[in-house]
XYZ file of C-alpha atoms in Angstrom:
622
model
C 18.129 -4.172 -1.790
C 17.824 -1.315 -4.321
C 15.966 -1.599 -7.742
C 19.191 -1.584 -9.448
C 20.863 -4.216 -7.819
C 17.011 -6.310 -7.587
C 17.732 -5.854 -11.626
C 21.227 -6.928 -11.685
C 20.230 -10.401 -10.146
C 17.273 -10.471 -12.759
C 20.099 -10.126 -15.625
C 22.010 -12.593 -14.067
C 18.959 -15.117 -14.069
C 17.677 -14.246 -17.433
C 21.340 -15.234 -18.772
C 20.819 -18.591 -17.125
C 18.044 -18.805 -18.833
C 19.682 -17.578 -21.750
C 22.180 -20.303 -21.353
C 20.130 -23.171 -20.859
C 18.080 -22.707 -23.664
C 21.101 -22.804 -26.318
C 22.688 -25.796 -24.349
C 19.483 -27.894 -25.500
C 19.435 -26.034 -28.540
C 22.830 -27.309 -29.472
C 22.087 -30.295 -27.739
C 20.058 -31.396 -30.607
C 21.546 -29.577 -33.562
C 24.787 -29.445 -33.532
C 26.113 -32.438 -32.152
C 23.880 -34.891 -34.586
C 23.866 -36.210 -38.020
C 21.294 -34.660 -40.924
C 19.605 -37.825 -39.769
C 19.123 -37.363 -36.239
C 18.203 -34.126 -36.611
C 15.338 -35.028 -38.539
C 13.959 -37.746 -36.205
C 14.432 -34.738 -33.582
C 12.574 -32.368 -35.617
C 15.358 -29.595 -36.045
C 15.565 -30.491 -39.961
C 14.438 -31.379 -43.189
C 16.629 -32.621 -45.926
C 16.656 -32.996 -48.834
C 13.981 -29.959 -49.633
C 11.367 -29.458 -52.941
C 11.661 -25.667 -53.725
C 7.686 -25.255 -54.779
C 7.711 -21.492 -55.288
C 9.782 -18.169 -55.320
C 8.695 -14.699 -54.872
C 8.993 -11.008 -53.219
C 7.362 -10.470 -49.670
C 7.137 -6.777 -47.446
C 10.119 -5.321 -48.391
C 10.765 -6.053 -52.183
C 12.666 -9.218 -50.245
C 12.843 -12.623 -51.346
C 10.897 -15.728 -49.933
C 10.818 -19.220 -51.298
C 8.326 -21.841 -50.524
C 9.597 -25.457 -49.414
C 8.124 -29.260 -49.697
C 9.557 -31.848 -47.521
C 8.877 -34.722 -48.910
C 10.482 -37.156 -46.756
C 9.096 -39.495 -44.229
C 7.151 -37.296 -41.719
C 8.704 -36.523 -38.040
C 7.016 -34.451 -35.795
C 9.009 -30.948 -35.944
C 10.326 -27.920 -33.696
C 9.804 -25.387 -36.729
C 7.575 -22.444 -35.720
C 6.688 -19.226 -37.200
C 8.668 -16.095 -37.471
C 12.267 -18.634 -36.326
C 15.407 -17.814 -37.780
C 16.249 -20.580 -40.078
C 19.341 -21.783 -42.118
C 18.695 -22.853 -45.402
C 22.393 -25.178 -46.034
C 23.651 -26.828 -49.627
C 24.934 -30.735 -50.047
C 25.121 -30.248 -53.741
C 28.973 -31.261 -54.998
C 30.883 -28.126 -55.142
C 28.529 -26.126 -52.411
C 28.860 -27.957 -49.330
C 28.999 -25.776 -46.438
C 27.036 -22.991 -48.354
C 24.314 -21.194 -46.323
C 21.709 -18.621 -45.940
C 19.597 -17.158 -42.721
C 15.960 -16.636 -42.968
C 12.768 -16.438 -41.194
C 10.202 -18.715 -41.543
C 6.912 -17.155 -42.607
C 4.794 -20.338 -42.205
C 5.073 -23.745 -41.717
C 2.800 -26.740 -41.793
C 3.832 -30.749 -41.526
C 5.651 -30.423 -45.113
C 5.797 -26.931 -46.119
C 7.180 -23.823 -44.624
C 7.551 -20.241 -46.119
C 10.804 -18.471 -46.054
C 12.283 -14.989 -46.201
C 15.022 -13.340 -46.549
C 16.710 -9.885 -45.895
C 18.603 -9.965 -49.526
C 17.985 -8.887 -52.390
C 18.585 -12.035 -54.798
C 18.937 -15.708 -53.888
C 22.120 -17.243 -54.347
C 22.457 -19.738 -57.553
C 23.418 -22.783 -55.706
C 19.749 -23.174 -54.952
C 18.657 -24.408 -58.391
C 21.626 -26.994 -57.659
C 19.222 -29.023 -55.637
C 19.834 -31.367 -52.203
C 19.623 -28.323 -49.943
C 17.999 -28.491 -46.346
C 16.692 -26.371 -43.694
C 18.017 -26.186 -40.271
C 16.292 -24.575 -37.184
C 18.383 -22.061 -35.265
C 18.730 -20.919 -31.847
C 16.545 -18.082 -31.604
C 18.200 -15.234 -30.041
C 16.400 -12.376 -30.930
C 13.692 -12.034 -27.821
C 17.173 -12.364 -25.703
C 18.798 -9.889 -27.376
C 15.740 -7.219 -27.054
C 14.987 -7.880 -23.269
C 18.924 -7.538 -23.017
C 18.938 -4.412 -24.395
C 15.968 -2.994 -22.732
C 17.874 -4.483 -19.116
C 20.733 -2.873 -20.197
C 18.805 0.350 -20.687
C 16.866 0.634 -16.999
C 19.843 -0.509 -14.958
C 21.985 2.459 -16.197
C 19.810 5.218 -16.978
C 21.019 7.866 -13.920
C 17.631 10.042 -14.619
C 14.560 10.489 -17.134
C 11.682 8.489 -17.638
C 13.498 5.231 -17.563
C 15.157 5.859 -13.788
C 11.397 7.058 -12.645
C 9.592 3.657 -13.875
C 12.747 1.635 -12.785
C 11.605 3.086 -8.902
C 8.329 3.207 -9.387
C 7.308 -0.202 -11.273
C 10.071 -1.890 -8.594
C 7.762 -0.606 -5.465
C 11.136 1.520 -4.135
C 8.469 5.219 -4.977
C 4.763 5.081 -4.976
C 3.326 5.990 -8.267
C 1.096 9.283 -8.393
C -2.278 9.836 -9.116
C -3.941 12.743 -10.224
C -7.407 13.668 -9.336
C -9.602 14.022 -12.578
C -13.867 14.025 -12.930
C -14.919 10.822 -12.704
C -15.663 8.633 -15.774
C -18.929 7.711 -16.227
C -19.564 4.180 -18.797
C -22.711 2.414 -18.763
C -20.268 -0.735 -20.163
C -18.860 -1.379 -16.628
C -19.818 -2.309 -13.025
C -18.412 -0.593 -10.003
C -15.053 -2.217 -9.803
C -14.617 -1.966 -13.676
C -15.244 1.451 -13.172
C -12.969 2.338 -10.341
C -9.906 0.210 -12.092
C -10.766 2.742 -15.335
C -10.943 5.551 -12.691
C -6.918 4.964 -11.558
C -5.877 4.389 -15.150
C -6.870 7.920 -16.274
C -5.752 9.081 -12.618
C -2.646 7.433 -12.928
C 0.606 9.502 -13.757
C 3.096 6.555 -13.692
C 1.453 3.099 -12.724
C -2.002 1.420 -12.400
C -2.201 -2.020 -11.847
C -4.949 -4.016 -12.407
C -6.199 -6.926 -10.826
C -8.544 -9.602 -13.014
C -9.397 -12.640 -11.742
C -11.078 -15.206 -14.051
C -13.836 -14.376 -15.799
C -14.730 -10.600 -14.067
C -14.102 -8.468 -17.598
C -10.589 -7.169 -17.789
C -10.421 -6.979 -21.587
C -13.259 -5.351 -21.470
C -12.159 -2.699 -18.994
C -9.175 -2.335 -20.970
C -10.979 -1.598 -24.063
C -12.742 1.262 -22.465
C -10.217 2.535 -20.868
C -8.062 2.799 -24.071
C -11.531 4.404 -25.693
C -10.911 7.487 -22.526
C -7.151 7.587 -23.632
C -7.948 7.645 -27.337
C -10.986 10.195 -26.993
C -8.270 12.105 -25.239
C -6.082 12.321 -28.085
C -3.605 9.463 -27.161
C -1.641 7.198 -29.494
C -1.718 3.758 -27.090
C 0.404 0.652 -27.524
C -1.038 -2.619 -26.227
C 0.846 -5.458 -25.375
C 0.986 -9.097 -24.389
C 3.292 -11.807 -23.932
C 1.423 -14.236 -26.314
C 0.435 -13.994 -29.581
C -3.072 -15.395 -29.198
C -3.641 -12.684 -26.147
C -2.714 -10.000 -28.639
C -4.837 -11.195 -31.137
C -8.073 -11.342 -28.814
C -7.251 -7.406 -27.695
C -6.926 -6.495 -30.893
C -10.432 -7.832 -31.932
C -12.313 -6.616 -29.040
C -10.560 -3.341 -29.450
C -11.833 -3.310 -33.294
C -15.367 -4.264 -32.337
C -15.276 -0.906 -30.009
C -15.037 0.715 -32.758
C -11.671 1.700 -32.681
C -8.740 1.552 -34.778
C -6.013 -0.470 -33.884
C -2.964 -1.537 -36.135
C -1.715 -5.812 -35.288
C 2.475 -5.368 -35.610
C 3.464 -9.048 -35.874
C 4.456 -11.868 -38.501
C 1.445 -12.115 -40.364
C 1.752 -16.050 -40.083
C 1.488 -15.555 -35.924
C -1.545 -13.453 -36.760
C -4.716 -15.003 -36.317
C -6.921 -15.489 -39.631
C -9.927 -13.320 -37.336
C -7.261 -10.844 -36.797
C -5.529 -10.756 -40.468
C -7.673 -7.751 -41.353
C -6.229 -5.443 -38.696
C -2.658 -6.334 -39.373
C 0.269 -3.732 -41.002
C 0.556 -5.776 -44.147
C -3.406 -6.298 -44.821
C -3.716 -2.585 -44.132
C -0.631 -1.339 -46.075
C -2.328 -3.693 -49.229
C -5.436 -1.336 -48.738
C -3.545 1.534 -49.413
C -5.042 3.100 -52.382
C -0.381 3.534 -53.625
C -0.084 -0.468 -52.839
C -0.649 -0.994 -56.482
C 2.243 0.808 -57.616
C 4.414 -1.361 -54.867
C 2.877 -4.611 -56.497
C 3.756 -3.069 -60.123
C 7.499 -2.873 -59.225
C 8.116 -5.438 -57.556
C 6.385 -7.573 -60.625
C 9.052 -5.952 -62.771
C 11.756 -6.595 -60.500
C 11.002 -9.990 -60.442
C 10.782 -10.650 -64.506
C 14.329 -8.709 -64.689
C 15.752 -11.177 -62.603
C 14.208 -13.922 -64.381
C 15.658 -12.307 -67.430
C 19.387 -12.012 -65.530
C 18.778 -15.759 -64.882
C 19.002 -16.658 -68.630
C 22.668 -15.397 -68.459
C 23.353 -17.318 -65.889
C 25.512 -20.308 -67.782
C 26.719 -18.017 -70.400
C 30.473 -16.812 -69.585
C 30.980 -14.043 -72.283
C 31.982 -10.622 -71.538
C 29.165 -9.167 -72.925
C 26.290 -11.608 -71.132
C 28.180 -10.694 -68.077
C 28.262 -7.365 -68.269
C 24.183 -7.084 -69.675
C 23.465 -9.083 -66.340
C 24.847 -6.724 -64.180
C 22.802 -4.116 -65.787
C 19.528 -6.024 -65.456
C 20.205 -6.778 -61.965
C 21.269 -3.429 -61.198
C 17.556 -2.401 -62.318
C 15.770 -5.096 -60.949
C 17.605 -3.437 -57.400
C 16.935 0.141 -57.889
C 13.082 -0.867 -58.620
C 13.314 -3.036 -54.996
C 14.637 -0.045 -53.853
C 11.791 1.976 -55.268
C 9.560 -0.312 -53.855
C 10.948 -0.450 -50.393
C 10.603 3.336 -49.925
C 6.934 4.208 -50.892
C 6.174 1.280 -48.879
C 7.743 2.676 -45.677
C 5.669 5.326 -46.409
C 2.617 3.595 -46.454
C 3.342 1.943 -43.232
C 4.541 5.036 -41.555
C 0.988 6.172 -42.803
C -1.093 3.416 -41.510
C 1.054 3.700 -38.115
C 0.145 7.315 -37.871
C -3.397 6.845 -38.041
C -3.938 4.326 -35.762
C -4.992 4.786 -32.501
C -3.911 1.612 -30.669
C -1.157 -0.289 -32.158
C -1.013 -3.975 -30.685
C 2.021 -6.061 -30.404
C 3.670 -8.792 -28.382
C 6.014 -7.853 -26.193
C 9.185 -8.305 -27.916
C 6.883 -7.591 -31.046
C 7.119 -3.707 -29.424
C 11.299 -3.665 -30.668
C 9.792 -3.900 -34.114
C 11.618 -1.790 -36.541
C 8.507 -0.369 -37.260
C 8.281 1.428 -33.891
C 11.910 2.375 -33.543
C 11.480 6.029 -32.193
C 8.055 6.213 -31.820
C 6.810 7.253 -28.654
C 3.866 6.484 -26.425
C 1.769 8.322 -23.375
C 0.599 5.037 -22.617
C 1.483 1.366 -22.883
C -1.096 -1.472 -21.861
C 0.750 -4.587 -20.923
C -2.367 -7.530 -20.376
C -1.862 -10.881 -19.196
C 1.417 -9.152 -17.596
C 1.389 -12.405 -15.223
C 2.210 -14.372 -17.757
C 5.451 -12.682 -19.082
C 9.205 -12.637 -17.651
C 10.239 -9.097 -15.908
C 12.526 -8.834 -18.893
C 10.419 -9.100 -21.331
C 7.753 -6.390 -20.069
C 10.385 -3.505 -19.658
C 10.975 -3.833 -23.723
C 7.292 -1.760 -24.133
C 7.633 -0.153 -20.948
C 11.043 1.950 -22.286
C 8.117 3.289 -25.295
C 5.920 4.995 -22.373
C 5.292 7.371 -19.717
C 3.059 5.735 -17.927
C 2.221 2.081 -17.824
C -0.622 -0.123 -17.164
C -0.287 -3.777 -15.752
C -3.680 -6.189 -16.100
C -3.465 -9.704 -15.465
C -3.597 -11.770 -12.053
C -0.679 -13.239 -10.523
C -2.511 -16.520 -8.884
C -2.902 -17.992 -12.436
C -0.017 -19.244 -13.860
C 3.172 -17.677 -14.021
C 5.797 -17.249 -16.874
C 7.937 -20.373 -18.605
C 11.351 -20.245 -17.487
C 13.170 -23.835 -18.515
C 16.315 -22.980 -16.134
C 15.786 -23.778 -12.661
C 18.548 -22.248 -11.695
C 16.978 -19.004 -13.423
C 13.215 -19.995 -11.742
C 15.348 -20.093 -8.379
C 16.725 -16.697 -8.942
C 13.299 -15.029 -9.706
C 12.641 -15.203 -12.926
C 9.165 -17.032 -12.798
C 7.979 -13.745 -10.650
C 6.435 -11.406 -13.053
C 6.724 -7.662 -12.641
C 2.855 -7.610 -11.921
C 3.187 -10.312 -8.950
C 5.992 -7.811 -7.573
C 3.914 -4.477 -7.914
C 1.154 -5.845 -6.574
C 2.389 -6.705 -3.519
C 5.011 -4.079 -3.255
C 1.893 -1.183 -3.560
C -1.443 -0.391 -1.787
C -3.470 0.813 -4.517
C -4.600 -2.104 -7.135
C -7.820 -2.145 -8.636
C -9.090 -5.749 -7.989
C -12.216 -6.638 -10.052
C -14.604 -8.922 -8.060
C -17.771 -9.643 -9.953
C -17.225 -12.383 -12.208
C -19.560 -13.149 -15.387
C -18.282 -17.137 -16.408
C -19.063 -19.127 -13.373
C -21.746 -20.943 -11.215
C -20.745 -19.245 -8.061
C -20.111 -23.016 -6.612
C -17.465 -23.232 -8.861
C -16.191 -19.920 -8.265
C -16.674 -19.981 -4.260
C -12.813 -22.289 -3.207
C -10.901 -20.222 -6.033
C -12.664 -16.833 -4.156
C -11.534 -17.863 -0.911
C -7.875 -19.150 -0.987
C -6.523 -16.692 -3.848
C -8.695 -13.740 -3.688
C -9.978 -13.043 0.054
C -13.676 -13.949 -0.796
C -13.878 -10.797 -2.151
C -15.588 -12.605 -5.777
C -19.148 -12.327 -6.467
C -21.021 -14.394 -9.152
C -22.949 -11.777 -11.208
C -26.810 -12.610 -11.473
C -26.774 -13.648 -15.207
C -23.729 -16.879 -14.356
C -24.665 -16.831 -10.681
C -27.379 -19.737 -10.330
C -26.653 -21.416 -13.972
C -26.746 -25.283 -14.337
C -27.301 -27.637 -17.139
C -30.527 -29.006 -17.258
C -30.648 -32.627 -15.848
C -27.176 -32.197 -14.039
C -28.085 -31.534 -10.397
C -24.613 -31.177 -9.113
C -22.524 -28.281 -10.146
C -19.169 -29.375 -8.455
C -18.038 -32.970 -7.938
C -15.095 -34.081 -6.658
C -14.349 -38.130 -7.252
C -12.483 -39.270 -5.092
C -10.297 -42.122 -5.737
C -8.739 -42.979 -2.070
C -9.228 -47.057 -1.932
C -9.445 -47.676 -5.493
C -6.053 -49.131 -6.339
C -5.702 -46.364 -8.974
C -1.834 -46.408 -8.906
C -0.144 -43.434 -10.675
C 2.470 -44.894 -13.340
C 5.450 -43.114 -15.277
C 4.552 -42.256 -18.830
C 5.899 -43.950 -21.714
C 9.439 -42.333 -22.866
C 8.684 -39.391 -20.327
C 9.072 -37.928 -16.917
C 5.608 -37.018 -17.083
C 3.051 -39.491 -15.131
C -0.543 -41.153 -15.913
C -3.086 -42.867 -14.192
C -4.582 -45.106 -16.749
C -7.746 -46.322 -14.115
C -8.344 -42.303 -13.593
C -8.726 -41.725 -17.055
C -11.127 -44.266 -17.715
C -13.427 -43.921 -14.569
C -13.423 -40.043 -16.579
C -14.911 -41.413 -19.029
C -17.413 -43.544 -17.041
C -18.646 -40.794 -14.854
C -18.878 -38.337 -18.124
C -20.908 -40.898 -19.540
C -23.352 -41.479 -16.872
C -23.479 -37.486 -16.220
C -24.184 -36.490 -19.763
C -27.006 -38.824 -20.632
C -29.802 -37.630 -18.644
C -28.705 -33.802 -19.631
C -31.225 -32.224 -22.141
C -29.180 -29.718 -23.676
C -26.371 -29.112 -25.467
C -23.136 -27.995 -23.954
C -19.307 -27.944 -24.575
C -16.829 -29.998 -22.635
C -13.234 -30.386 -21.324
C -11.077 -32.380 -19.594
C -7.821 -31.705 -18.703
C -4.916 -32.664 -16.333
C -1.747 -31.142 -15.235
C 0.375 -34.358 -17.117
C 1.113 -34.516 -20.690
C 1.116 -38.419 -20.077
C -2.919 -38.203 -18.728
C -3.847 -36.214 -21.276
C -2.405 -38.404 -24.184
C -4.496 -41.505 -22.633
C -7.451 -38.915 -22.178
C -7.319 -38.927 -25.750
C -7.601 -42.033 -26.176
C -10.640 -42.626 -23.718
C -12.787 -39.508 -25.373
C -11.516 -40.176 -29.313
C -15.143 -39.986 -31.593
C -16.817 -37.297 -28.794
C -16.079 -34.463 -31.019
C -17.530 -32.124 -28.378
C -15.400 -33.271 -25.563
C -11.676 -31.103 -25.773
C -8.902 -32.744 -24.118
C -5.543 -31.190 -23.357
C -3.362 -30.006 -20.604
C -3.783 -27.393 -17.984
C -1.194 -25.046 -19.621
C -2.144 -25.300 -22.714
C -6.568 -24.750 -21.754
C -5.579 -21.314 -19.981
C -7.564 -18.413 -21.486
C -10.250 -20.876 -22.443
C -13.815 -21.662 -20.927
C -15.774 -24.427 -21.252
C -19.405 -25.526 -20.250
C -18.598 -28.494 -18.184
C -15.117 -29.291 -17.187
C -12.938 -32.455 -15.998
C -9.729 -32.037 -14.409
C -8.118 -35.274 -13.741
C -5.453 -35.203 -10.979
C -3.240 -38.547 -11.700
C -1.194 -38.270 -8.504
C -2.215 -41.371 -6.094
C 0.991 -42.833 -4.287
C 1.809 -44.652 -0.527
C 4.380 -41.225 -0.600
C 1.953 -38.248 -0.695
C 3.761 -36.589 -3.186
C 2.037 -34.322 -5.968
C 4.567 -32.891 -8.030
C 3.929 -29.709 -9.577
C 0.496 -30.193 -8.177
C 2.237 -27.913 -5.528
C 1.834 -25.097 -8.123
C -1.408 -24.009 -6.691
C -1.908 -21.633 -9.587
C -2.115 -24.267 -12.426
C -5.068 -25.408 -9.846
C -6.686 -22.269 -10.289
C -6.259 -22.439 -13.628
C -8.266 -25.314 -14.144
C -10.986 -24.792 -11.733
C -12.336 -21.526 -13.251
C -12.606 -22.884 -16.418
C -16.006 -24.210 -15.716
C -19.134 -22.837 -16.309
C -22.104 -24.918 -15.073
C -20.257 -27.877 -13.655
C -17.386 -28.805 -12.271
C -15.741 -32.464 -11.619
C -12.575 -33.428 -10.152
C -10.746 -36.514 -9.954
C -8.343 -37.383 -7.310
C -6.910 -39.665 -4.439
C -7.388 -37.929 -1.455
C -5.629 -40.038 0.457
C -2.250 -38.847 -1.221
C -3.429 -35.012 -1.668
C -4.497 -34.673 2.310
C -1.124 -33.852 3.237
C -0.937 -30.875 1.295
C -2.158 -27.441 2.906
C -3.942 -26.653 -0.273
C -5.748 -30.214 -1.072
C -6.449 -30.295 2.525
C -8.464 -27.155 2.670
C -10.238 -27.942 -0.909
C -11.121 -31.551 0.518
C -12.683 -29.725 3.497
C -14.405 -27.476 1.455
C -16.042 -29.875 -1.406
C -16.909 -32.321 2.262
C -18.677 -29.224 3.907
C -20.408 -28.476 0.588
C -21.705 -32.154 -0.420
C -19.473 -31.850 -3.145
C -17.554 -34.919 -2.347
C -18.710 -37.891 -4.144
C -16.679 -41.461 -3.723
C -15.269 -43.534 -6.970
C -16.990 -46.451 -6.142
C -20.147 -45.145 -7.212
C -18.545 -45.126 -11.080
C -16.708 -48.945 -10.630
C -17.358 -51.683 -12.979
C-alpha cells in the first residue's frame, strides 16, 4: 500500500464517520415534534430574549432565557445553532448562529450579520441545535489537500509522517537545560535536529509538557513563530499556561467561551481589548448600536419619508461596523504578529485568523488522542512537525464502527511510531509510587520506566499498602444492565468501594485527594451515590478522569459473569489510563474469576499475586 491510497481508505472511513454522526443527528431533530426535541435536549422553545449587543466583529449576539421546565441538553459552545419563529405570520423564519455560551437556561448567540431581523421582537421563537459540520468540512479539505498534492511540502510530510521516507535529522551542538533529565533532553535534542518529523514518546506522568515548553523556548530563541496544537480544548488550555509561565508569549485562538477562565488572559479577544486603539473599536460600535436603536423607532411607521431616514441611519450604523471591523483586524493581525507561540485546537488551526500564515514549526500534543484527519489540518501550516503524546492511553472517539474498523481510531502518532526507528521515549516518571507504576512499565512500555527519587518511595502515612487489588471471585457480586442503558453496574462492587475506602482512610493521618472511577457510565452513577457528602472523593468515568491525577485512586471493574466476558475492558489502554492516575495508592476492584481468561487480566492477576498485592473481598463483607 502507498500513502496515497493508505489516505484514500482514511477518507473513506472518516465519511462513515461523517455519516453516522448526521444519521443520529437527524435522528433526534428532524424527525420529532418541538416537544420531543426538548425532552431530547436538541431545543428550547419558547425563548426570553434577555439582552442584545455587538461581539468581535461589530456582529450581533443576543442573550437567551429558557424558561421552561428544565431537560438536560446537547447545546455546547461554539455549535452552529438555528434560532426559528412560531409567531403568526413568521413561521418557518430562521437564522444560523453560534453559540457563545450556554448554561442550564441561558446561552449566548452570534451572528455573522449585520442587523437582526424584526420578527424577533414578535416573540415565541426557539433555538434548535444543528449538525455541526464544520470540523468535517476542515479535515476534508486538508484530506483533500495531501492526497493530491504531486510535490512541495505537502507530498514530503504525506511520505514522511506515513513511514513510506524516513525523516532527516540534522546534526546541531547539543542543547544544554538544567530544566530536563536525560531523556527530556535527548527528545529536545531530535526536535531541534529534526528537519521533517520528531516524535515524541510520553508516558504518564514523565514531563512532556514540560519538554515541550522548552523546546518551543530553543525554537523561539531561534527566531521561530510556533503553532501548538491539541485535539481538546482543555489540553490547549494547559499548554498555553505552562507556556506563559516560561515566560513566553503565546496568543489562545479559540471561542472565548471554550477558553478556560485561567487561560482568558492569553486569548485574541482579551489581548486585542488591551490594545491601547480598542477604545476607539468600543466607541463605534457604541454608536452603531444607538443608530440602530434610533432606525428601530421607524420601524411601524410606513411613510416615505420615515422609510427613507431609516435607510440612512442604518446605512451609518453599517459603515461605522465597517469601521470597526477593519482597525480591529488590525489589532489582531498585530497581536498575531507578536506572538511567539500561537495555541489552537486542531481544527481551531483553519481559523480565519491564520488563513495564510505560515509556520517553521507546528507542535501537535496529546496527538494520540486525535483522528489522522484532524492532525493534517495544522500539519498543511508547517515544515516540520512534532508529534507528543503516547499511543497506549486512549485513542481517539470515532462513533462509527464501521469507520473504527477501517482505521480511524489509529492516530497518526500510533502509525509513526511504529512505522520509524527513532522516537524519543521519556522514561523517568515524576507522579507515581513506582508500585503503581511497575505493571503499566512492563506490559506497555518494555520496563523501560523509572520512578524518579522525589515520587519513587511516596505513601500516605498510615496506609501501608500502595497497590491493592480486591478481588471479588466468590462473592456473588453479579454484574447487572444499567437502568435505560447498554452500559452495566455492579451495585455490591460499588458499595464494598465504599467499605474498603472507609476502613483505609481512617487510620491515615494526612490529608489527601481521592478518586474512583470505572470504565461504565452505569458504575459510576451508583458510585455517586455511595460517595455523595465526601466532598474530597471525585467520582467519574475512565474517559472522562484522563489527564487528571489523584492522591489515592479506586477503579472499580463491574464485569463479574459465569461467561468471562469484559467488554471494552478489552481496551487495554482505558486500563492504563486508570492505573497511572494514582499517586500513593492504588486499589482495584474486580472478579478474577471472570477477568482470568483474558491475556491482559491474567498477567496483572499474576503480577499483583507475586507482589502481595492481592487482597480477597471477604476481608471488607458485612
Amino acid at each position: 500500500m502507498d500513502a496515497i491510497t493508505e489516505l484514500a481508505r482514511l477518507a473513506m472511513a472518516l465519511r462513515r464517520e461523517q455519516e453516522e454522526d448526521l444519521r443520529q443527528h437527524e435522528a433526534v431533530l428532524e424527525r420529532r415534534s418541538i416537544r420531543e426535541r426538548i425532552a431530547a435536549g436538541v431545543t428550547w422553545y419558547p425563548l426570553k430574549i434577555e439582552e442584545t449587543g455587538t461581539g468581535l466583529g461589530a456582529y450581533p449576539y443576543i442573550v437567551v432565557e429558557y424558561p421552561g421546565e428544565w431537560h438536560r441538553h446537547a447545546f455546547q459552545s461554539a455549535a452552529p445553532v438555528s434560532l426559528f419563529s412560531q409567531s403568526e405570520g413568521n413561521e418557518g423564519e430562521k437564522i444560523q448562529g453560534t453559540i457563545g455560551f450556554v448554561s442550564d437556561r441561558r446561552m449566548k448567540i452570534s451572528f455573522r450579520m449585520d442587523e437582526l431581523p424584526d420578527w424577533l421582537d414578535e416573540g415565541r421563537i426557539g433555538v434548535n441545535l444543528l449538525f455541526d459540520a464544520r470540523s468535517y468540512d476542515e479535515m476534508w479539505k486538508a484530506l483533500n489537500l495531501v492526497i493530491n498534492a504531486e510535490k512541495g511540502r505537502a507530498a514530503a510530510l504525506r511520505e514522511i509522517l506515513l513511514g513510506y521516507q524516513e525523516p532527516r535529522f540534522i546534526r546541531r551542538p547539543k542543547v544544554e537545560s538544567h530544566r530536563l533529565n536525560a531523556s527530556q533532553h535527548e527528545a529536545l535534542q531530535d526536535i531541534i535536529e529534526s528537519d521533517d518529523l520528531a516524535l515524541v514518546h510520553g508516558p504518564p506522568g514523565t514531563g512532556k509538557t514540560t519538554t515541550l515548553v522548552e523546546a518551543i523556548r530553543e525554537l523561539v530563541g531561534s527566531g521561530e513563530q510556533v503553532l501548538v496544537c491539541a485535539p481538546s480544548n482543555a489540553a490547549v488550555d494547559y499548554l498555553t499556561r505552562s507556556i506563559a509561565a516560561a515566560g513566553l508569549k503565546p496568543v489562545r485562538i479559540g471561542n472565548l467561551a471554550r477558553i478556560g477562565d485561567d487561560t482568558a488572559p492569553w486569548s485574541l479577544d482579551a489581548l486585542v481589548e488591551n490594545e491601547r486603539d480598542f477604545r476607539q473599536i468600543r466607541e463605534l460600535k457604541k454608536k452603531a448600536a444607538e443608530l440602530r436603536r434610533m432606525a428601530g423607532k421607524y420601524k411601524r411607521q410606513f411613510g416615505r419619508e420615515e422609510a427613507d431616514q431609516r435607510k440612512l441611519i442604518f446605512r451609518e450604523a453599517r459603515e461605522m461596523s465597517r469601521e470597526a471591523r477593519e482597525l480591529e483586524s488590525f489589532l489582531v493581525r498585530k497581536v498575531l504578529d507578536e506572538a511567539q507561540a500561537i495555541t489552537c485546537t486542531l481544527i481551531g488551526s483553519a481559523h480565519e485568523y491564520l488563513e495564510g500564515r505560515e509556520f517553521r514549526t507546528v507542535i501537535i500534543d496529546e496527538a494520540g488522542q486525535a483522528t489522522e484527519p484532524a492532525c493534517w489540518v495544522p500539519i498543511l501550516k508547517a515544515e516540520r512537525v512534532i508529534l507528543a503524546g503516547d499511543p497506549f492511553q486512549l485513542p481517539p472517539t470515532v462513533k462509527c464502527r464501521d469507520a473504527a474498523g477501517m482505521g480511524l481510531t489509529e492516530s497518526l502518532l500510533e502509525k509513526a511510531i511504529a512505522r520509524h526507528r527513532r522516537v524519543s521515549l521519556l522514561r523517568t516518571q515524576y507522579r507515581m509510587h513506582e508500585q503503581i507504576m511497575a505493571f503499566s512499565s512492563s506490559w506497555f512500555y518494555g520496563n523501560q520506566l523509572e520512578a524518579h527519587e522525589s515520587v519513587k518511595h511516596w505513601m500516605l502515612e498510615g496506609a501501608p499498602d500502595v497497590v491493592e487489588f480486591v478481588d471479588t471471585a466468590g462473592c456473588g457480586y453479579q454484574e447487572e444492565a444499567g437502568v435505560d442503558t447498554e452500559s452495566r453496574r455492579n451495585p455490591e462492587e460499588a458499595a464494598l468501594a465504599l467499605r474498603h475506602f472507609g476502613r483505609f482512610s481512617s487510620p491515615v493521618t494526612e490529608s489527601f485527594t481521592a478518586a474512583v472511577i470505572s470504565p461504565y457510565r452505569a458504575q459510576v452513577e451508583l458510585l455517586e451515590q455511595q460517595f455523595a457528602g465526601l466532598p474530597h472523593v471525585t467520582v467519574n468515568t475512565i474517559d472522562s478522569f484522563q489527564g487528571q491525577e489523584r492522591d489515592v485512586v479506586y477503579i472499580s471493574l463491574v464485569r463479574s459473569n459465569d461467561r468471562s466476558e469484559i467488554g471494552f475492558l478489552k481496551d487495554y489502554r482505558r486500563m492504563n489510563v486508570a492505573m497511572t492516575r494514582a499517586r500513593k495508592k492504588l486499589v482495584v476492584i474486580g472478579d478474577s474469576a471472570t477477568l482470568a481468561s483474558d491475556s491482559f487480566f491474567s498477567a496483572f492477576l499474576d503480577h499483583v499475586t507475586a507482589t502481595g498485592a492481592w487482597k480477597s473481598a471477604w476481608e471488607w463483607m458485612e
